[in-house]
């Protein structure tokens, strides 16, 4: 069984400080790259959604010539239920 000593405590504190500075150094190097990749991926998703929206609206205009409207509900999200808590009461300050 090891005894707790000042030198072991000092070594532990030095290791914690070393890991902190190593992590901080690596974060400065790799964090901007990770953020850039995340922004690029979000931009790609946005462009994909815009393209899907444009293609979908083009289909609707083509179908409108036949006087028929087709609504694709396969990708539609379920509407969120809103809880009605109560009525809004506006209070006025009386002097």
XYZ file of N, CA, C and O in Angstrom:
380
model
N 0.848 -1.164 0.000
C 0.000 0.000 0.000
C 0.898 1.232 0.000
O 1.853 1.309 0.754
N 0.569 2.201 -0.838
C 1.384 3.407 -0.925
C 0.897 4.452 0.064
O -0.295 4.536 0.359
N 1.836 5.206 0.535
C 1.491 6.281 1.450
C 1.330 7.573 0.676
O 1.993 7.793 -0.324
N 0.452 8.417 1.149
C 0.291 9.734 0.549
C 1.453 10.602 1.002
O 1.781 10.660 2.184
N 2.100 11.223 0.042
C 3.222 12.077 0.395
C 3.142 13.368 -0.413
O 2.400 13.476 -1.390
N 3.924 14.316 0.004
C 3.935 15.609 -0.668
C 4.446 15.472 -2.096
O 3.932 16.126 -3.003
N 5.424 14.613 -2.331
C 5.970 14.459 -3.686
C 4.948 13.840 -4.627
O 4.841 14.244 -5.786
N 4.178 12.864 -4.160
C 3.135 12.277 -5.008
C 2.028 13.284 -5.299
O 1.496 13.324 -6.409
N 1.667 14.084 -4.312
C 0.670 15.129 -4.526
C 1.186 16.133 -5.551
O 0.452 16.529 -6.468
N 2.438 16.511 -5.426
C 3.047 17.462 -6.353
C 3.082 16.891 -7.772
O 2.766 17.581 -8.746
N 3.435 15.601 -7.913
C 3.446 14.961 -9.231
C 2.052 14.931 -9.855
O 1.876 15.179 -11.044
N 1.059 14.636 -9.040
C -0.316 14.585 -9.538
C -0.771 15.952 -10.026
O -1.373 16.076 -11.103
N -0.474 16.977 -9.269
C -0.833 18.340 -9.681
C -0.108 18.720 -10.966
O -0.691 19.330 -11.868
N 1.166 18.338 -11.085
C 1.925 18.646 -12.304
C 1.351 17.908 -13.515
O 1.267 18.476 -14.601
N 0.915 16.646 -13.336
C 0.293 15.916 -14.439
C -1.021 16.571 -14.863
O -1.318 16.673 -16.057
N -1.811 17.007 -13.917
C -3.079 17.675 -14.235
C -2.817 18.954 -15.016
O -3.474 19.230 -16.023
N -1.845 19.734 -14.575
C -1.507 20.975 -15.277
C -0.974 20.669 -16.681
O -1.335 21.336 -17.658
N -0.139 19.637 -16.804
C 0.406 19.257 -18.115
C -0.715 18.840 -19.061
O -0.751 19.273 -20.227
N -1.644 18.004 -18.596
C -2.765 17.591 -19.444
C -3.625 18.782 -19.841
O -4.107 18.860 -20.965
N -3.823 19.713 -18.950
C -4.613 20.911 -19.243
C -3.982 21.709 -20.389
O -4.650 22.082 -21.343
N -2.672 21.957 -20.302
C -2.018 22.740 -21.340
C -1.909 21.981 -22.659
O -2.012 22.576 -23.730
N -1.728 20.677 -22.592
C -1.714 19.883 -23.828
C -3.082 19.933 -24.496
O -3.190 20.127 -25.716
N -4.141 19.766 -23.722
C -5.496 19.833 -24.263
C -5.777 21.212 -24.852
O -6.360 21.332 -25.930
N -5.350 22.247 -24.159
C -5.564 23.611 -24.631
C -4.824 23.844 -25.949
O -5.372 24.442 -26.885
N -3.592 23.352 -26.054
C -2.795 23.497 -27.272
C -3.437 22.755 -28.443
O -3.571 23.287 -29.549
N -3.864 21.510 -28.197
C -4.492 20.730 -29.259
C -5.835 21.318 -29.682
O -6.208 21.251 -30.854
N -6.556 21.892 -28.735
C -7.836 22.520 -29.070
C -7.625 23.717 -29.984
O -8.405 23.945 -30.915
N -6.566 24.485 -29.768
C -6.290 25.632 -30.640
C -5.963 25.185 -32.059
O -6.236 25.880 -33.011
N -5.374 24.013 -32.181
C -5.015 23.515 -33.505
C -6.225 22.891 -34.208
O -6.515 23.202 -35.362
N -6.929 21.999 -33.517
C -7.953 21.196 -34.170
C -9.363 21.766 -34.102
O -10.202 21.430 -34.934
N -9.675 22.611 -33.158
C -11.029 23.137 -33.026
C -11.457 23.967 -34.230
O -12.581 23.782 -34.714
N -10.615 24.866 -34.772
C -11.051 25.593 -35.975
C -11.334 24.673 -37.163
O -12.267 24.912 -37.929
N -10.573 23.602 -37.291
C -10.804 22.664 -38.388
C -12.147 21.960 -38.203
O -12.919 21.817 -39.155
N -12.434 21.546 -36.978
C -13.708 20.870 -36.712
C -14.899 21.800 -36.926
O -15.926 21.393 -37.465
N -14.763 23.051 -36.515
C -15.848 24.020 -36.708
C -16.057 24.280 -38.194
O -17.199 24.367 -38.673
N -14.970 24.384 -38.948
C -15.076 24.619 -40.390
C -15.807 23.460 -41.063
O -16.673 23.681 -41.917
N -15.472 22.232 -40.683
C -16.147 21.061 -41.247
C -17.636 21.063 -40.902
O -18.476 20.738 -41.737
N -17.974 21.440 -39.672
C -19.381 21.472 -39.255
C -20.150 22.523 -40.048
O -21.297 22.295 -40.464
N -19.533 23.679 -40.287
C -20.203 24.739 -41.047
C -20.395 24.303 -42.497
O -21.453 24.541 -43.093
N -19.384 23.655 -43.073
C -19.513 23.173 -44.452
C -20.630 22.133 -44.564
O -21.415 22.161 -45.507
N -20.715 21.234 -43.589
C -21.756 20.211 -43.617
C -23.143 20.837 -43.478
O -24.081 20.428 -44.157
N -23.259 21.847 -42.619
C -24.543 22.528 -42.466
C -24.916 23.233 -43.767
O -26.088 23.241 -44.170
N -23.945 23.828 -44.444
C -24.208 24.480 -45.730
C -24.657 23.483 -46.777
O -25.572 23.768 -47.568
N -24.032 22.312 -46.808
C -24.440 21.281 -47.754
C -25.871 20.821 -47.477
O -26.662 20.626 -48.401
N -26.196 20.645 -46.203
C -27.565 20.248 -45.848
C -28.565 21.321 -46.265
O -29.649 21.008 -46.760
N -28.211 22.575 -46.076
C -29.094 23.672 -46.470
C -29.305 23.665 -47.976
O -30.439 23.816 -48.453
N -28.228 23.492 -48.743
C -28.353 23.457 -50.201
C -29.188 22.266 -50.649
O -29.999 22.382 -51.579
N -29.007 21.135 -49.990
C -29.791 19.945 -50.340
C -31.282 20.198 -50.080
O -32.143 19.823 -50.886
N -31.599 20.850 -48.961
C -32.996 21.150 -48.656
C -33.572 22.141 -49.662
O -34.718 22.012 -50.087
N -32.787 23.128 -50.046
C -33.254 24.096 -51.034
C -33.507 23.409 -52.379
O -34.497 23.685 -53.053
N -32.607 22.514 -52.767
C -32.767 21.802 -54.029
C -34.018 20.929 -53.990
O -34.784 20.896 -54.945
N -34.245 20.251 -52.868
C -35.435 19.425 -52.716
C -36.686 20.287 -52.791
O -37.658 19.921 -53.441
N -36.650 21.448 -52.163
C -37.799 22.349 -52.182
C -38.077 22.846 -53.593
O -39.227 22.905 -54.023
N -37.030 23.200 -54.321
C -37.212 23.676 -55.692
C -37.741 22.563 -56.586
O -38.616 22.790 -57.417
N -37.208 21.350 -56.445
C -37.690 20.226 -57.245
C -39.144 19.922 -56.933
O -39.943 19.633 -57.822
N -39.493 20.008 -55.661
C -40.861 19.730 -55.241
C -41.817 20.785 -55.778
O -42.908 20.469 -56.222
N -41.406 22.055 -55.748
C -42.277 23.113 -56.273
C -42.397 22.999 -57.781
O -43.447 23.294 -58.360
N -41.355 22.537 -58.472
C -41.416 22.353 -59.909
C -42.401 21.250 -60.244
O -43.174 21.349 -61.188
N -42.421 20.175 -59.445
C -43.378 19.094 -59.659
C -44.801 19.600 -59.488
O -45.688 19.240 -60.239
N -45.005 20.444 -58.499
C -46.351 20.977 -58.272
C -46.820 21.824 -59.439
O -47.972 21.772 -59.828
N -45.927 22.635 -60.006
C -46.336 23.459 -61.145
C -46.634 22.595 -62.350
O -47.522 22.910 -63.140
N -45.910 21.506 -62.520
C -46.197 20.594 -63.627
C -47.537 19.898 -63.409
O -48.289 19.686 -64.365
N -47.850 19.550 -62.194
C -49.113 18.886 -61.894
C -50.287 19.850 -61.949
O -51.404 19.432 -62.173
N -50.054 21.143 -61.743
C -51.138 22.121 -61.796
C -51.705 22.248 -63.202
O -52.842 22.652 -63.373
N -50.922 21.926 -64.204
C -51.431 21.978 -65.566
C -52.511 20.932 -65.784
O -53.369 21.093 -66.637
N -52.500 19.852 -65.022
C -53.507 18.803 -65.124
C -54.648 19.018 -64.132
O -55.490 18.146 -63.990
N -54.658 20.155 -63.445
C -55.651 20.464 -62.419
C -55.662 19.403 -61.313
O -56.710 19.049 -60.790
N -54.513 18.888 -60.980
C -54.406 17.894 -59.935
C -53.251 18.283 -59.022
O -52.170 18.610 -59.477
N -53.501 18.245 -57.725
C -52.467 18.573 -56.748
C -52.170 17.322 -55.940
O -53.065 16.698 -55.383
N -50.878 16.990 -55.886
C -50.446 15.837 -55.109
C -49.586 16.352 -53.970
O -48.614 17.065 -54.197
N -49.967 16.009 -52.751
C -49.206 16.430 -51.575
C -48.504 15.207 -51.029
O -49.134 14.200 -50.688
N -47.188 15.300 -50.956
C -46.388 14.198 -50.438
C -46.317 14.327 -48.920
O -45.670 15.204 -48.390
N -47.005 13.433 -48.223
C -47.023 13.496 -46.761
C -46.056 12.515 -46.136
O -46.032 12.359 -44.925
N -45.237 11.861 -46.946
C -44.299 10.882 -46.392
C -43.241 11.563 -45.540
O -42.816 11.023 -44.527
N -42.799 12.757 -45.932
C -41.759 13.457 -45.195
C -42.319 14.523 -44.254
O -41.556 15.262 -43.648
N -43.627 14.626 -44.176
C -44.227 15.653 -43.326
C -44.033 15.287 -41.856
O -44.164 14.133 -41.457
N -43.716 16.282 -41.060
C -43.541 16.056 -39.625
C -44.901 16.131 -38.944
O -45.805 16.837 -39.388
N -45.022 15.402 -37.860
C -46.257 15.465 -37.091
C -46.371 16.834 -36.449
O -45.404 17.351 -35.899
N -47.546 17.429 -36.493
C -47.684 18.746 -35.859
C -47.525 18.627 -34.350
O -47.976 17.663 -33.743
N -46.855 19.591 -33.806
C -46.633 19.588 -32.360
C -47.905 20.037 -31.643
O -48.571 20.968 -32.061
N -48.164 19.356 -30.567
C -49.314 19.749 -29.767
C -48.896 20.884 -28.844
O -47.863 20.824 -28.197
N -49.697 21.902 -28.838
C -49.397 23.023 -27.946
C -50.382 22.974 -26.785
O -51.582 22.789 -26.976
N -49.854 23.127 -25.614
C -50.703 23.125 -24.435
C -51.223 24.534 -24.205
O -50.465 25.487 -24.178
N -52.504 24.651 -24.069
C -53.089 25.950 -23.794
C -53.146 26.113 -22.282
O -53.893 25.426 -21.603
N -52.306 27.010 -21.789
C -52.184 27.184 -20.355
C -53.286 28.077 -19.829
O -53.861 27.839 -18.789
N -53.572 29.141 -20.534
C -54.606 30.060 -20.081
C -54.604 31.309 -20.929
O -53.898 31.412 -21.931
N -55.408 32.260 -20.556
C -55.494 33.510 -21.298
C -54.424 34.474 -20.829
O -54.008 34.462 -19.678
N -54.021 35.342 -21.731
C -53.038 36.358 -21.408
C -53.766 37.554 -20.810
O -54.749 38.038 -21.367
N -53.294 38.016 -19.667
C -53.900 39.158 -18.995
C -52.873 40.284 -18.956
O -51.767 40.099 -18.447
N -53.242 41.427 -19.490
C -52.347 42.568 -19.503
C -52.658 43.432 -18.277
O -53.782 43.895 -18.107
N -51.662 43.619 -17.449
C -51.836 44.416 -16.246
C -51.329 45.831 -16.483
O -50.318 46.034 -17.126
N -52.077 46.771 -15.959
C -51.651 48.173 -16.028
C -51.274 48.644 -14.648
O -51.908 48.286 -13.652
N -50.258 49.475 -14.597
C -49.812 50.008 -13.324
C -50.709 51.187 -12.940
O -50.950 52.086 -13.730
N -51.214 51.171 -11.715
C -52.091 52.251 -11.239
C -51.311 53.097 -10.252
O -50.722 52.585 -9.309
N -51.303 54.404 -10.492
C -50.578 55.313 -9.597
C -51.415 55.723 -8.420
O -52.557 55.884 -8.393
